[in-house]
mmCIF file of C-alpha atoms in Angstrom:
data_model
loop_
_atom_site.group_PDB
_atom_site.id
_atom_site.type_symbol
_atom_site.label_atom_id
_atom_site.label_comp_id
_atom_site.label_asym_id
_atom_site.label_seq_id
_atom_site.Cartn_x
_atom_site.Cartn_y
_atom_site.Cartn_z
ATOM 1 C CA MET J 890 85.748 88.000 135.994
ATOM 2 C CA LEU J 891 88.688 88.606 138.350
ATOM 3 C CA ALA J 892 88.308 84.834 139.107
ATOM 4 C CA ILE J 893 88.957 84.177 135.648
ATOM 5 C CA LEU J 894 92.232 86.356 134.947
ATOM 6 C CA ALA J 895 93.476 84.949 138.253
ATOM 7 C CA ILE J 896 93.476 81.646 135.956
ATOM 8 C CA THR J 897 94.569 83.024 132.798
ATOM 9 C CA GLY J 898 96.661 85.949 133.877
ATOM 10 C CA PRO J 899 99.530 83.844 135.365
ATOM 11 C CA ILE J 900 99.665 81.684 132.625
ATOM 12 C CA PHE J 901 100.169 84.438 129.936
ATOM 13 C CA ILE J 902 102.495 86.380 132.576
ATOM 14 C CA LEU J 903 104.860 83.502 132.569
ATOM 15 C CA ILE J 904 104.524 83.338 129.046
ATOM 16 C CA ALA J 905 105.445 87.527 128.634
ATOM 17 C CA VAL J 906 108.272 87.203 130.712
ATOM 18 C CA GLY J 907 109.759 84.351 128.840
ATOM 19 C CA PHE J 908 109.051 86.374 125.901
ATOM 20 C CA ALA J 909 110.734 89.328 127.385
ATOM 21 C CA ALA J 910 113.794 87.543 128.503
ATOM 22 C CA VAL J 911 114.928 86.787 124.837
ATOM 23 C CA ARG J 912 113.696 90.031 123.630
ATOM 24 C CA LEU J 913 115.614 91.954 125.892
ATOM 25 C CA ARG J 914 118.528 89.127 125.381
ATOM 26 C CA VAL J 915 119.107 87.889 128.677
ATOM 27 C CA LEU J 916 118.722 84.725 127.141
ATOM 28 C CA VAL J 917 118.817 83.944 123.224
ATOM 29 C CA PRO J 918 116.489 81.962 121.454
ATOM 30 C CA THR J 919 118.913 78.921 121.220
ATOM 31 C CA ASP J 920 118.668 78.763 125.286
ATOM 32 C CA MET J 921 114.741 78.126 124.805
ATOM 33 C CA ARG J 922 115.874 74.491 123.089
ATOM 34 C CA ALA J 923 117.903 73.696 126.267
ATOM 35 C CA LEU J 924 114.485 74.440 128.431
ATOM 36 C CA GLY J 925 112.357 72.585 125.648
ATOM 37 C CA VAL J 926 114.506 69.533 125.926
ATOM 38 C CA PHE J 927 114.202 69.475 129.828
ATOM 39 C CA VAL J 928 110.405 69.599 129.864
ATOM 40 C CA ILE J 929 109.900 67.221 127.291
ATOM 41 C CA ASN J 930 112.690 64.799 128.231
ATOM 42 C CA PHE J 931 112.228 65.205 131.763
ATOM 43 C CA ALA J 932 109.848 67.333 133.595
ATOM 44 C CA LEU J 933 106.534 66.099 131.820
ATOM 45 C CA PRO J 934 108.011 62.567 131.658
ATOM 46 C CA ALA J 935 107.875 62.722 135.634
ATOM 47 C CA LEU J 936 104.778 64.000 135.896
ATOM 48 C CA LEU J 937 103.116 61.910 133.709
ATOM 49 C CA PHE J 938 104.500 59.018 135.229
ATOM 50 C CA GLY J 939 103.811 60.146 138.802
ATOM 51 C CA ALA J 940 99.996 60.774 137.560
ATOM 52 C CA VAL J 941 99.253 57.319 135.615
ATOM 53 C CA SER J 942 101.166 55.208 138.346
ATOM 54 C CA SER J 943 99.536 56.615 141.670
ATOM 55 C CA GLY J 944 95.721 55.737 140.232
ATOM 56 C CA ALA J 945 93.677 52.373 139.469
ATOM 57 C CA LEU J 946 93.939 51.723 136.191
ATOM 58 C CA ALA J 947 90.755 52.073 135.164
ATOM 59 C CA GLU J 948 90.482 55.426 136.616
ATOM 60 C CA THR J 949 93.448 56.443 134.597
ATOM 61 C CA VAL J 950 92.950 55.298 131.088
ATOM 62 C CA ARG J 951 89.444 57.260 130.937
ATOM 63 C CA LEU J 952 88.078 55.419 127.743
ATOM 64 C CA ASP J 953 84.626 57.760 128.304
ATOM 65 C CA LEU J 954 87.368 60.868 128.078
ATOM 66 C CA LEU J 955 89.535 59.492 125.675
ATOM 67 C CA LEU J 956 87.481 58.069 122.807
ATOM 68 C CA PRO J 957 85.215 61.382 122.404
ATOM 69 C CA TYR J 958 88.273 63.604 122.425
ATOM 70 C CA ALA J 959 89.671 61.522 119.908
ATOM 71 C CA LEU J 960 86.679 61.531 117.805
ATOM 72 C CA GLY J 961 86.068 65.435 118.045
ATOM 73 C CA SER J 962 89.875 66.139 117.020
ATOM 74 C CA LEU J 963 89.830 63.505 114.311
ATOM 75 C CA VAL J 964 86.216 65.135 112.888
ATOM 76 C CA VAL J 965 87.864 68.769 113.067
ATOM 77 C CA ALA J 966 91.011 67.222 111.080
ATOM 78 C CA GLY J 967 89.337 65.336 108.324
ATOM 79 C CA GLY J 968 86.925 68.307 108.286
ATOM 80 C CA VAL J 969 89.801 70.950 107.484
ATOM 81 C CA VAL J 970 91.377 68.334 104.886
ATOM 82 C CA ALA J 971 88.324 68.185 102.724
ATOM 83 C CA LEU J 972 87.590 71.729 103.231
ATOM 84 C CA ALA J 973 91.099 72.571 101.824
ATOM 85 C CA MET J 974 91.057 70.271 99.283
ATOM 86 C CA THR J 975 87.767 71.368 97.666
ATOM 87 C CA ALA J 976 87.043 74.520 98.667
ATOM 88 C CA LEU J 977 90.408 76.113 98.900
ATOM 89 C CA ARG J 978 92.438 73.734 96.451
ATOM 90 C CA ARG J 979 95.185 73.497 98.377
ATOM 91 C CA LYS J 980 97.180 70.064 97.999
ATOM 92 C CA LEU J 981 96.665 67.250 100.288
ATOM 93 C CA GLN J 982 100.657 68.244 102.003
ATOM 94 C CA MET J 983 99.385 71.639 102.840
ATOM 95 C CA ALA J 984 95.974 70.439 103.852
ATOM 96 C CA ALA J 985 97.484 68.374 106.327
ATOM 97 C CA VAL J 986 99.791 71.002 107.744
ATOM 98 C CA LEU J 987 96.532 73.259 108.302
ATOM 99 C CA ALA J 988 94.589 70.192 109.903
ATOM 100 C CA LEU J 989 97.608 69.661 112.179
ATOM 101 C CA GLY J 990 97.330 73.195 113.296
ATOM 102 C CA MET J 991 93.589 73.399 114.062
ATOM 103 C CA SER J 992 93.075 70.196 115.696
ATOM 104 C CA VAL J 993 95.982 69.208 118.114
ATOM 105 C CA SER J 994 96.223 71.527 120.981
ATOM 106 C CA ASN J 995 99.615 72.571 123.725
ATOM 107 C CA SER J 996 97.827 70.210 126.136
ATOM 108 C CA ALA J 997 101.208 70.236 127.929
ATOM 109 C CA PHE J 998 102.778 73.794 128.076
ATOM 110 C CA ILE J 999 99.481 75.895 128.373
ATOM 111 C CA GLY J 1000 96.490 73.276 128.902
ATOM 112 C CA PHE J 1001 98.172 71.784 131.723
ATOM 113 C CA PRO J 1002 99.199 74.865 133.707
ATOM 114 C CA ILE J 1003 95.395 76.034 133.438
ATOM 115 C CA ALA J 1004 93.704 72.975 134.228
ATOM 116 C CA ARG J 1005 95.864 72.231 137.189
ATOM 117 C CA GLN J 1006 94.602 75.336 138.993
ATOM 118 C CA LEU J 1007 90.688 74.449 138.347
ATOM 119 C CA SER J 1008 91.357 70.542 138.943
ATOM 120 C CA PRO J 1009 94.216 69.742 140.615
ATOM 121 C CA ASP J 1010 93.363 65.923 141.452
ATOM 122 C CA THR J 1011 92.491 65.216 137.775
ATOM 123 C CA ALA J 1012 94.718 67.014 135.634
ATOM 124 C CA SER J 1013 97.755 65.137 135.568
ATOM 125 C CA ALA J 1014 95.706 61.986 134.809
ATOM 126 C CA ALA J 1015 93.546 63.991 132.078
ATOM 127 C CA LEU J 1016 96.868 65.251 130.355
ATOM 128 C CA ALA J 1017 98.083 61.620 129.786
ATOM 129 C CA VAL J 1018 94.946 60.885 127.888
ATOM 130 C CA TYR J 1019 95.417 64.243 125.879
ATOM 131 C CA ALA J 1020 98.997 62.998 125.405
ATOM 132 C CA LEU J 1021 98.252 59.585 124.397
ATOM 133 C CA VAL J 1022 95.271 60.989 121.824
ATOM 134 C CA GLU J 1023 97.632 63.454 120.443
ATOM 135 C CA ALA J 1024 101.265 61.360 120.181
ATOM 136 C CA LEU J 1025 99.527 58.073 118.970
ATOM 137 C CA ILE J 1026 96.803 59.317 116.680
ATOM 138 C CA MET J 1027 96.594 62.763 115.582
ATOM 139 C CA PHE J 1028 100.455 63.004 114.826
ATOM 140 C CA PRO J 1029 100.913 59.903 112.853
ATOM 141 C CA LEU J 1030 97.971 60.418 110.932
ATOM 142 C CA LEU J 1031 98.618 63.734 110.017
ATOM 143 C CA LEU J 1032 102.267 63.747 109.290
ATOM 144 C CA ALA J 1033 101.648 60.241 107.199
ATOM 145 C CA LEU J 1034 99.055 62.748 105.310
ATOM 146 C CA ALA J 1035 101.600 65.638 104.804
ATOM 147 C CA GLU J 1036 104.208 62.694 103.552
ATOM 148 C CA LEU J 1037 102.005 61.178 101.160
ATOM 149 C CA GLY J 1038 101.100 64.599 99.796
ATOM 150 C CA GLY J 1039 104.648 65.649 99.148
ATOM 151 C CA GLY J 1040 105.171 62.337 97.115
ATOM 152 C CA GLY J 1041 106.034 59.833 99.664
ATOM 153 C CA GLY J 1042 103.134 57.060 98.747
ATOM 154 C CA GLY J 1043 105.918 55.142 97.016
ATOM 155 C CA ARG J 1044 107.844 54.549 100.584
ATOM 156 C CA TRP J 1045 104.942 53.893 102.958
ATOM 157 C CA PRO J 1046 106.885 51.120 104.659
ATOM 158 C CA VAL J 1047 109.779 54.105 105.573
ATOM 159 C CA VAL J 1048 107.523 56.718 106.677
ATOM 160 C CA LEU J 1049 105.379 53.991 109.078
ATOM 161 C CA ARG J 1050 108.946 52.567 110.268
ATOM 162 C CA GLY J 1051 109.961 56.471 111.074
ATOM 163 C CA ILE J 1052 106.332 57.698 112.964
ATOM 164 C CA VAL J 1053 107.042 53.502 115.046
ATOM 165 C CA LEU J 1054 110.439 54.527 115.955
ATOM 166 C CA SER J 1055 109.842 58.230 116.985
ATOM 167 C CA LEU J 1056 107.082 56.974 119.064
ATOM 168 C CA ALA J 1057 109.008 54.409 120.510
ATOM 169 C CA ARG J 1058 111.889 56.696 121.783
ATOM 170 C CA ASN J 1059 108.991 59.443 123.173
ATOM 171 C CA PRO J 1060 109.633 59.782 126.748
ATOM 172 C CA MET J 1061 106.256 61.206 127.628
ATOM 173 C CA ILE J 1062 104.551 57.661 125.729
ATOM 174 C CA LEU J 1063 107.212 55.846 127.904
ATOM 175 C CA ALA J 1064 106.393 57.221 130.659
ATOM 176 C CA ILE J 1065 102.421 56.678 130.397
ATOM 177 C CA LEU J 1066 103.362 53.463 129.734
ATOM 178 C CA ALA J 1067 105.783 52.506 132.471
ATOM 179 C CA GLY J 1068 103.078 54.466 135.132
ATOM 180 C CA LEU J 1069 100.283 52.380 133.366
ATOM 181 C CA ALA J 1070 102.505 48.962 134.041
ATOM 182 C CA CYS J 1071 103.023 49.625 137.543
ATOM 183 C CA SER J 1072 99.424 50.827 138.124
ATOM 184 C CA ALA J 1073 98.450 47.523 136.845
ATOM 185 C CA LEU J 1074 100.818 45.792 139.030
ATOM 186 C CA GLY J 1075 100.225 47.528 141.932
ATOM 187 C CA LEU J 1076 103.588 48.463 142.726
ATOM 188 C CA ALA J 1077 105.248 51.770 144.053
ATOM 189 C CA LEU J 1078 108.550 53.470 144.001
ATOM 190 C CA PRO J 1079 110.642 53.822 147.137
ATOM 191 C CA VAL J 1080 109.933 57.091 149.005
ATOM 192 C CA PRO J 1081 112.960 58.777 148.151
ATOM 193 C CA PHE J 1082 112.374 57.936 143.977
ATOM 194 C CA ALA J 1083 108.980 59.043 144.113
ATOM 195 C CA ARG J 1084 109.382 62.211 146.006
ATOM 196 C CA ALA J 1085 112.225 63.068 143.385
ATOM 197 C CA VAL J 1086 109.764 62.266 140.565
ATOM 198 C CA GLU J 1087 107.375 64.608 142.008
ATOM 199 C CA LEU J 1088 109.843 67.570 142.175
ATOM 200 C CA LEU J 1089 110.822 66.942 138.733
ATOM 201 C CA GLY J 1090 107.155 66.851 137.794
ATOM 202 C CA SER J 1091 106.422 69.768 139.809
ATOM 203 C CA THR J 1092 108.955 72.073 137.495
ATOM 204 C CA ALA J 1093 107.060 71.014 134.097
ATOM 205 C CA ALA J 1094 104.248 73.950 134.178
ATOM 206 C CA PRO J 1095 106.399 76.992 134.905
ATOM 207 C CA VAL J 1096 109.372 76.031 132.889
ATOM 208 C CA ALA J 1097 107.256 75.282 130.236
ATOM 209 C CA LEU J 1098 105.231 78.505 130.092
ATOM 210 C CA PHE J 1099 108.696 80.747 130.139
ATOM 211 C CA TYR J 1100 109.684 78.335 127.298
ATOM 212 C CA ILE J 1101 106.708 79.081 125.144
ATOM 213 C CA GLY J 1102 107.353 83.143 125.635
ATOM 214 C CA GLY J 1103 111.119 82.660 124.783
ATOM 215 C CA THR J 1104 110.053 80.254 121.434
ATOM 216 C CA LEU J 1105 107.669 83.187 120.396
ATOM 217 C CA ALA J 1106 109.930 85.959 120.837
ATOM 218 C CA GLY J 1107 112.942 83.833 118.432
ATOM 219 C CA LEU J 1108 110.206 83.262 115.741
ATOM 220 C CA LYS J 1109 110.358 84.680 112.556
ATOM 221 C CA VAL J 1110 107.160 85.607 111.372
ATOM 222 C CA ARG J 1111 105.771 85.956 108.079
ATOM 223 C CA ILE J 1112 102.522 87.618 107.233
ATOM 224 C CA ALA J 1113 99.922 85.622 105.316
ATOM 225 C CA ALA J 1114 96.573 86.940 106.589
ATOM 226 C CA GLY J 1115 93.938 84.782 105.404
ATOM 227 C CA ASP J 1116 95.887 81.601 106.207
ATOM 228 C CA ILE J 1117 96.479 82.887 109.936
ATOM 229 C CA GLY J 1118 93.246 84.013 110.508
ATOM 230 C CA LEU J 1119 91.935 80.528 109.039
ATOM 231 C CA ILE J 1120 93.982 78.582 111.284
ATOM 232 C CA VAL J 1121 93.012 80.776 114.316
ATOM 233 C CA ALA J 1122 89.961 80.711 113.781
ATOM 234 C CA GLY J 1123 90.047 76.423 113.444
ATOM 235 C CA LYS J 1124 91.987 76.130 116.404
ATOM 236 C CA LEU J 1125 90.542 78.295 118.816
ATOM 237 C CA LEU J 1126 86.815 77.683 117.940
ATOM 238 C CA LEU J 1127 86.346 74.839 115.266
ATOM 239 C CA HIS J 1128 88.347 72.405 117.820
ATOM 240 C CA PRO J 1129 86.721 73.602 121.046
ATOM 241 C CA LEU J 1130 83.446 72.919 118.914
ATOM 242 C CA GLY J 1131 84.120 69.559 117.538
ATOM 243 C CA VAL J 1132 85.265 68.344 120.789
ATOM 244 C CA TYR J 1133 81.816 69.940 122.494
ATOM 245 C CA LEU J 1134 79.833 67.956 120.005
ATOM 246 C CA ALA J 1135 81.542 64.773 120.107
ATOM 247 C CA PHE J 1136 80.963 64.697 123.927
ATOM 248 C CA LEU J 1137 77.248 65.880 123.600
ATOM 249 C CA ALA J 1138 77.209 62.792 121.384
ATOM 250 C CA PHE J 1139 78.920 60.438 124.080
ATOM 251 C CA PRO J 1140 78.377 62.166 127.590
ATOM 252 C CA ALA J 1141 79.364 59.295 129.581
ATOM 253 C CA ALA J 1142 82.223 61.347 130.989
ATOM 254 C CA GLY J 1143 79.952 63.371 133.104
ATOM 255 C CA GLU J 1144 79.991 67.312 132.563
ATOM 256 C CA ALA J 1145 83.341 68.411 134.476
ATOM 257 C CA LEU J 1146 85.416 66.011 132.198
ATOM 258 C CA SER J 1147 83.576 67.140 129.499
ATOM 259 C CA THR J 1148 84.036 70.739 130.160
ATOM 260 C CA ALA J 1149 87.927 70.237 130.968
ATOM 261 C CA ALA J 1150 88.509 68.582 127.442
ATOM 262 C CA VAL J 1151 86.739 71.376 125.503
ATOM 263 C CA LEU J 1152 88.721 73.770 127.546
ATOM 264 C CA ASN J 1153 91.847 71.818 126.575
ATOM 265 C CA ALA J 1154 90.579 72.126 122.747
ATOM 266 C CA CYS J 1155 90.591 75.901 123.494
ATOM 267 C CA MET J 1156 93.969 75.904 124.197
ATOM 268 C CA PRO J 1157 96.424 76.992 121.039
ATOM 269 C CA MET J 1158 98.574 74.688 118.852
ATOM 270 C CA MET J 1159 101.558 72.836 120.100
ATOM 271 C CA SER J 1160 104.767 74.861 120.249
ATOM 272 C CA VAL J 1161 106.484 72.742 117.677
ATOM 273 C CA TYR J 1162 103.990 73.333 115.254
ATOM 274 C CA PRO J 1163 106.406 75.799 112.928
ATOM 275 C CA ILE J 1164 109.049 73.168 113.519
ATOM 276 C CA LEU J 1165 107.178 70.445 111.879
ATOM 277 C CA ALA J 1166 106.175 72.356 109.183
ATOM 278 C CA GLN J 1167 109.547 73.384 108.165
ATOM 279 C CA LYS J 1168 110.035 69.999 106.306
ATOM 280 C CA TYR J 1169 107.280 70.927 104.265
ATOM 281 C CA GLY J 1170 108.297 74.560 103.362
ATOM 282 C CA HIS J 1171 105.453 76.054 105.678
ATOM 283 C CA GLU J 1172 107.666 77.487 108.898
ATOM 284 C CA GLY J 1173 106.899 81.046 108.392
ATOM 285 C CA LEU J 1174 103.362 80.861 107.954
ATOM 286 C CA CYS J 1175 102.840 78.204 111.039
ATOM 287 C CA ALA J 1176 105.023 80.510 113.031
ATOM 288 C CA ALA J 1177 103.078 83.380 112.253
ATOM 289 C CA ALA J 1178 99.918 81.285 113.367
ATOM 290 C CA LEU J 1179 101.471 79.895 115.946
ATOM 291 C CA VAL J 1180 102.172 83.640 117.681
ATOM 292 C CA ALA J 1181 98.659 85.035 116.629
ATOM 293 C CA THR J 1182 96.860 81.961 118.188
ATOM 294 C CA THR J 1183 98.732 82.081 121.213
ATOM 295 C CA VAL J 1184 97.935 85.698 121.713
ATOM 296 C CA SER J 1185 94.139 85.466 120.725
ATOM 297 C CA SER J 1186 94.059 82.202 123.044
ATOM 298 C CA PHE J 1187 93.920 84.388 126.158
ATOM 299 C CA PHE J 1188 90.448 86.358 125.129
ATOM 300 C CA THR J 1189 88.890 82.812 123.771
ATOM 301 C CA ILE J 1190 89.969 80.694 126.953
ATOM 302 C CA SER J 1191 88.832 83.082 129.427
ATOM 303 C CA GLY J 1192 85.935 83.926 127.278
ATOM 304 C CA PHE J 1193 84.889 79.944 127.552
ATOM 305 C CA LEU J 1194 85.840 80.105 131.425
ATOM 306 C CA TRP J 1195 83.323 82.790 132.151
ATOM 307 C CA LEU J 1196 80.371 81.021 129.583
ATOM 308 C CA SER J 1197 81.040 77.584 131.086
ATOM 309 C CA GLY J 1198 81.379 78.789 134.774
ATOM 310 C CA ALA J 1199 84.372 76.802 134.917
ATOM 311 C CA GLY J 1200 86.407 79.722 136.249
ATOM 312 C CA GLY J 1201 84.520 80.278 139.299
#
């Protein structure tokens, strides 16, 4: 158990430091935006580019990891939408918002720092796979469903154009594509530039965790216990179960990679969840769910590490 706490403890300590920094007014919530922009636009793209460009193309784009992870996430999202619209009698837009919170992990800000401690050689390449699934499949699909549920069905071309343009400007996707191109062509950056990319990428994990804590401290939480409990249970239990079952059906990735993928599914939802839901009027619920899921994930992540033996 001490070995597991040695893995999860530093992660949540850094989150707590960021939380305290905002609550004690050393920083203000608006300062967190600058940190988030730095991580998303500079640190994580550098990390992903370095990881993807440094390995052989076949070793980096692991379809045996990507396909089961995507399938498990899609099955969970589809099940949540169906359940919300039938048993819970929610409209499509709300069902899509619930599914977004239950099927997309915070792979970059929390999942990667934990994975790097367990398997430093493969964590960055695995993050690239998760980022592709989230940015190219889960986000566009669920946000498009939310738009359709809000009466956007008559303007599908506009919705799709907006999604495509957003992906084309996403620094993480551009970094992955650039890394894939360098890997396929056998190109390497000059040593000074490669070292600069490495240094920039090394800042991603600690700054991201600090950002998570500061963001949580600045959220305005509204309580809706039933929906919050549903989202927490869906994200921390249903999503890992869905990914686990997908890897049982397609076990080619091997035990180590499949365990890492299920662990990534155990992470709380992405920190921009309330921001994405703000357009649909559900930011209060999603902010409360983000706080509850992040706090609860300390116990579920530690529990998974203990059950799987991944924590040593």
